[in-house]
């Protein structure tokens, strides 16, 4: 009987090296997977159009176009009603803000000797008029943001 008690009194131990290896791998996995996709700001008042595009969003300047306001990187730039009443083909306050953001990022990026195009993502409600979208896109190109993306919701597969 004393042999039986001697065997059961041994304390159980964990191999800490293996446990630390597992946690290290888990931390690296979470760091890599969380930084690979850039989320666009969530504007509850905006209903994005749906698309079948598989392309993930990049980190760019974000223009949010709601029913009442145009917002760039969280700053209110113009009222939609004022822009729609204007006869001008560009939005001066938007152009000024984009140029201000460009001046803040003074670095000139090049790939293979060619300058990298500045990128902008437009998050517009699916009910905004095309004339407004056209003015915004024209203003972006005049401010040297020639790579324009439109934010959309990914359609769910019906299968």
PDB file of C-alpha atoms in Angstrom, residues 11-147:
ATOM      1  CA  UNK A  11       3.323  16.267  -8.408  1.00  0.00           C
ATOM      2  CA  UNK A  12       2.299  16.780 -11.988  1.00  0.00           C
ATOM      3  CA  UNK A  13       4.366  19.258 -13.964  1.00  0.00           C
ATOM      4  CA  UNK A  14       3.959  21.119 -17.211  1.00  0.00           C
ATOM      5  CA  UNK A  15       6.719  21.577 -19.691  1.00  0.00           C
ATOM      6  CA  UNK A  16       6.938  25.385 -19.703  1.00  0.00           C
ATOM      7  CA  UNK A  17       9.171  25.535 -22.788  1.00  0.00           C
ATOM      8  CA  UNK A  18       6.528  23.933 -24.981  1.00  0.00           C
ATOM      9  CA  UNK A  19       3.835  26.141 -23.501  1.00  0.00           C
ATOM     10  CA  UNK A  20       5.880  29.291 -24.179  1.00  0.00           C
ATOM     11  CA  UNK A  21       6.523  28.155 -27.765  1.00  0.00           C
ATOM     12  CA  UNK A  22       2.806  27.729 -28.382  1.00  0.00           C
ATOM     13  CA  UNK A  23       1.977  31.165 -26.961  1.00  0.00           C
ATOM     14  CA  UNK A  24       4.773  32.821 -28.961  1.00  0.00           C
ATOM     15  CA  UNK A  25       3.494  31.299 -32.197  1.00  0.00           C
ATOM     16  CA  UNK A  26      -0.052  32.368 -31.301  1.00  0.00           C
ATOM     17  CA  UNK A  27       1.046  35.976 -30.651  1.00  0.00           C
ATOM     18  CA  UNK A  28       2.939  36.187 -33.958  1.00  0.00           C
ATOM     19  CA  UNK A  29      -0.025  34.740 -35.843  1.00  0.00           C
ATOM     20  CA  UNK A  30      -2.409  37.276 -34.310  1.00  0.00           C
ATOM     21  CA  UNK A  31      -0.050  40.173 -35.050  1.00  0.00           C
ATOM     22  CA  UNK A  32       0.391  39.182 -38.679  1.00  0.00           C
ATOM     23  CA  UNK A  33      -3.267  38.469 -39.338  1.00  0.00           C
ATOM     24  CA  UNK A  34      -4.539  41.640 -37.660  1.00  0.00           C
ATOM     25  CA  UNK A  35      -2.242  43.996 -39.577  1.00  0.00           C
ATOM     26  CA  UNK A  36      -2.870  42.529 -43.040  1.00  0.00           C
ATOM     27  CA  UNK A  37      -6.294  44.130 -43.579  1.00  0.00           C
ATOM     28  CA  UNK A  38      -7.074  47.785 -43.130  1.00  0.00           C
ATOM     29  CA  UNK A  39     -10.620  48.430 -41.986  1.00  0.00           C
ATOM     30  CA  UNK A  40     -12.553  51.348 -43.356  1.00  0.00           C
ATOM     31  CA  UNK A  41     -14.318  53.598 -40.871  1.00  0.00           C
ATOM     32  CA  UNK A  42     -17.798  52.443 -39.959  1.00  0.00           C
ATOM     33  CA  UNK A  43     -20.362  55.128 -40.736  1.00  0.00           C
ATOM     34  CA  UNK A  44     -23.773  53.950 -39.582  1.00  0.00           C
ATOM     35  CA  UNK A  45     -25.671  56.518 -41.631  1.00  0.00           C
ATOM     36  CA  UNK A  46     -24.121  55.265 -44.883  1.00  0.00           C
ATOM     37  CA  UNK A  47     -25.478  52.234 -46.745  1.00  0.00           C
ATOM     38  CA  UNK A  48     -22.722  51.064 -49.081  1.00  0.00           C
ATOM     39  CA  UNK A  49     -23.557  49.461 -52.420  1.00  0.00           C
ATOM     40  CA  UNK A  50     -22.909  45.729 -52.795  1.00  0.00           C
ATOM     41  CA  UNK A  51     -20.338  44.149 -55.092  1.00  0.00           C
ATOM     42  CA  UNK A  52     -18.727  40.791 -55.817  1.00  0.00           C
ATOM     43  CA  UNK A  53     -15.213  42.263 -55.563  1.00  0.00           C
ATOM     44  CA  UNK A  54     -12.682  40.219 -53.581  1.00  0.00           C
ATOM     45  CA  UNK A  55     -10.142  43.030 -53.289  1.00  0.00           C
ATOM     46  CA  UNK A  56      -9.359  44.068 -49.710  1.00  0.00           C
ATOM     47  CA  UNK A  57      -9.160  47.750 -48.747  1.00  0.00           C
ATOM     48  CA  UNK A  58      -5.761  49.445 -48.569  1.00  0.00           C
ATOM     49  CA  UNK A  59      -4.667  52.176 -46.217  1.00  0.00           C
ATOM     50  CA  UNK A  60      -5.633  55.343 -48.093  1.00  0.00           C
ATOM     51  CA  UNK A  61      -7.221  58.727 -47.564  1.00  0.00           C
ATOM     52  CA  UNK A  62     -10.920  58.060 -46.891  1.00  0.00           C
ATOM     53  CA  UNK A  63     -13.695  60.384 -48.074  1.00  0.00           C
ATOM     54  CA  UNK A  64     -17.076  59.639 -46.477  1.00  0.00           C
ATOM     55  CA  UNK A  65     -20.083  61.008 -48.366  1.00  0.00           C
ATOM     56  CA  UNK A  66     -23.290  60.930 -46.356  1.00  0.00           C
ATOM     57  CA  UNK A  67     -26.713  62.396 -46.955  1.00  0.00           C
ATOM     58  CA  UNK A  68     -25.678  65.773 -45.509  1.00  0.00           C
ATOM     59  CA  UNK A  69     -21.881  66.010 -45.189  1.00  0.00           C
ATOM     60  CA  UNK A  70     -18.619  65.239 -46.949  1.00  0.00           C
ATOM     61  CA  UNK A  71     -15.976  64.119 -44.457  1.00  0.00           C
ATOM     62  CA  UNK A  72     -12.260  63.545 -45.147  1.00  0.00           C
ATOM     63  CA  UNK A  73     -10.257  61.538 -42.601  1.00  0.00           C
ATOM     64  CA  UNK A  74     -12.822  62.396 -39.914  1.00  0.00           C
ATOM     65  CA  UNK A  75     -12.942  66.152 -40.672  1.00  0.00           C
ATOM     66  CA  UNK A  76     -16.176  67.678 -41.975  1.00  0.00           C
ATOM     67  CA  UNK A  77     -15.302  69.448 -45.235  1.00  0.00           C
ATOM     68  CA  UNK A  78     -18.527  70.485 -46.969  1.00  0.00           C
ATOM     69  CA  UNK A  79     -22.291  70.204 -46.963  1.00  0.00           C
ATOM     70  CA  UNK A  80     -23.747  68.032 -49.721  1.00  0.00           C
ATOM     71  CA  UNK A  81     -26.542  70.556 -50.371  1.00  0.00           C
ATOM     72  CA  UNK A  82     -24.000  73.364 -50.957  1.00  0.00           C
ATOM     73  CA  UNK A  83     -21.950  71.187 -53.314  1.00  0.00           C
ATOM     74  CA  UNK A  84     -25.024  70.193 -55.318  1.00  0.00           C
ATOM     75  CA  UNK A  85     -26.140  73.852 -55.648  1.00  0.00           C
ATOM     76  CA  UNK A  86     -22.697  74.931 -56.839  1.00  0.00           C
ATOM     77  CA  UNK A  87     -22.183  75.255 -60.600  1.00  0.00           C
ATOM     78  CA  UNK A  88     -18.457  74.505 -60.244  1.00  0.00           C
ATOM     79  CA  UNK A  89     -17.177  71.112 -61.399  1.00  0.00           C
ATOM     80  CA  UNK A  90     -14.864  70.788 -58.393  1.00  0.00           C
ATOM     81  CA  UNK A  91     -15.250  71.147 -54.641  1.00  0.00           C
ATOM     82  CA  UNK A  92     -12.770  73.764 -53.425  1.00  0.00           C
ATOM     83  CA  UNK A  93     -12.845  72.792 -49.734  1.00  0.00           C
ATOM     84  CA  UNK A  94     -12.258  69.127 -50.637  1.00  0.00           C
ATOM     85  CA  UNK A  95      -9.367  70.014 -52.925  1.00  0.00           C
ATOM     86  CA  UNK A  96      -7.811  72.221 -50.219  1.00  0.00           C
ATOM     87  CA  UNK A  97      -8.085  69.402 -47.656  1.00  0.00           C
ATOM     88  CA  UNK A  98      -6.564  66.830 -50.019  1.00  0.00           C
ATOM     89  CA  UNK A  99      -3.689  69.202 -50.807  1.00  0.00           C
ATOM     90  CA  UNK A 100      -3.191  69.778 -47.062  1.00  0.00           C
ATOM     91  CA  UNK A 101      -2.991  66.022 -46.507  1.00  0.00           C
ATOM     92  CA  UNK A 102      -0.540  65.739 -49.404  1.00  0.00           C
ATOM     93  CA  UNK A 103       1.677  68.452 -47.897  1.00  0.00           C
ATOM     94  CA  UNK A 104       1.699  66.580 -44.584  1.00  0.00           C
ATOM     95  CA  UNK A 105       3.010  63.485 -46.332  1.00  0.00           C
ATOM     96  CA  UNK A 106       5.983  65.167 -47.977  1.00  0.00           C
ATOM     97  CA  UNK A 107       7.730  61.915 -48.828  1.00  0.00           C
ATOM     98  CA  UNK A 108       7.753  61.101 -52.524  1.00  0.00           C
ATOM     99  CA  UNK A 109       7.409  57.381 -52.973  1.00  0.00           C
ATOM    100  CA  UNK A 110       8.760  55.711 -56.063  1.00  0.00           C
ATOM    101  CA  UNK A 111       8.624  52.171 -57.379  1.00  0.00           C
ATOM    102  CA  UNK A 112      11.074  51.294 -60.151  1.00  0.00           C
ATOM    103  CA  UNK A 113      11.803  54.991 -60.664  1.00  0.00           C
ATOM    104  CA  UNK A 114       8.140  55.895 -61.219  1.00  0.00           C
ATOM    105  CA  UNK A 115       6.205  57.953 -58.654  1.00  0.00           C
ATOM    106  CA  UNK A 116       3.552  56.072 -56.705  1.00  0.00           C
ATOM    107  CA  UNK A 117       0.048  57.339 -57.438  1.00  0.00           C
ATOM    108  CA  UNK A 118      -1.795  58.852 -54.504  1.00  0.00           C
ATOM    109  CA  UNK A 119      -4.796  56.789 -53.480  1.00  0.00           C
ATOM    110  CA  UNK A 120      -8.182  57.751 -52.093  1.00  0.00           C
ATOM    111  CA  UNK A 121     -11.185  55.642 -51.080  1.00  0.00           C
ATOM    112  CA  UNK A 122     -14.677  57.087 -51.405  1.00  0.00           C
ATOM    113  CA  UNK A 123     -17.294  55.683 -49.015  1.00  0.00           C
ATOM    114  CA  UNK A 124     -20.545  56.960 -50.433  1.00  0.00           C
ATOM    115  CA  UNK A 125     -24.099  56.057 -49.609  1.00  0.00           C
ATOM    116  CA  UNK A 126     -25.633  54.020 -52.416  1.00  0.00           C
ATOM    117  CA  UNK A 127     -28.314  56.694 -52.861  1.00  0.00           C
ATOM    118  CA  UNK A 128     -26.008  59.681 -53.490  1.00  0.00           C
ATOM    119  CA  UNK A 129     -26.496  61.324 -56.894  1.00  0.00           C
ATOM    120  CA  UNK A 130     -23.988  60.488 -59.610  1.00  0.00           C
ATOM    121  CA  UNK A 131     -23.379  64.224 -60.202  1.00  0.00           C
ATOM    122  CA  UNK A 132     -22.034  64.500 -56.634  1.00  0.00           C
ATOM    123  CA  UNK A 133     -19.829  61.440 -57.054  1.00  0.00           C
ATOM    124  CA  UNK A 134     -18.515  62.840 -60.340  1.00  0.00           C
ATOM    125  CA  UNK A 135     -17.606  66.181 -58.683  1.00  0.00           C
ATOM    126  CA  UNK A 136     -15.794  64.375 -55.871  1.00  0.00           C
ATOM    127  CA  UNK A 137     -13.840  62.166 -58.284  1.00  0.00           C
ATOM    128  CA  UNK A 138     -12.913  65.146 -60.483  1.00  0.00           C
ATOM    129  CA  UNK A 139     -11.740  67.085 -57.429  1.00  0.00           C
ATOM    130  CA  UNK A 140      -9.612  64.122 -56.322  1.00  0.00           C
ATOM    131  CA  UNK A 141      -7.866  63.912 -59.696  1.00  0.00           C
ATOM    132  CA  UNK A 142      -7.227  67.679 -59.707  1.00  0.00           C
ATOM    133  CA  UNK A 143      -5.597  67.290 -56.277  1.00  0.00           C
ATOM    134  CA  UNK A 144      -3.276  64.580 -57.727  1.00  0.00           C
ATOM    135  CA  UNK A 145      -5.168  61.647 -56.216  1.00  0.00           C
ATOM    136  CA  UNK A 146      -5.517  59.665 -59.408  1.00  0.00           C
ATOM    137  CA  UNK A 147      -6.002  56.181 -57.937  1.00  0.00           C
TER     138      UNK A 147
END
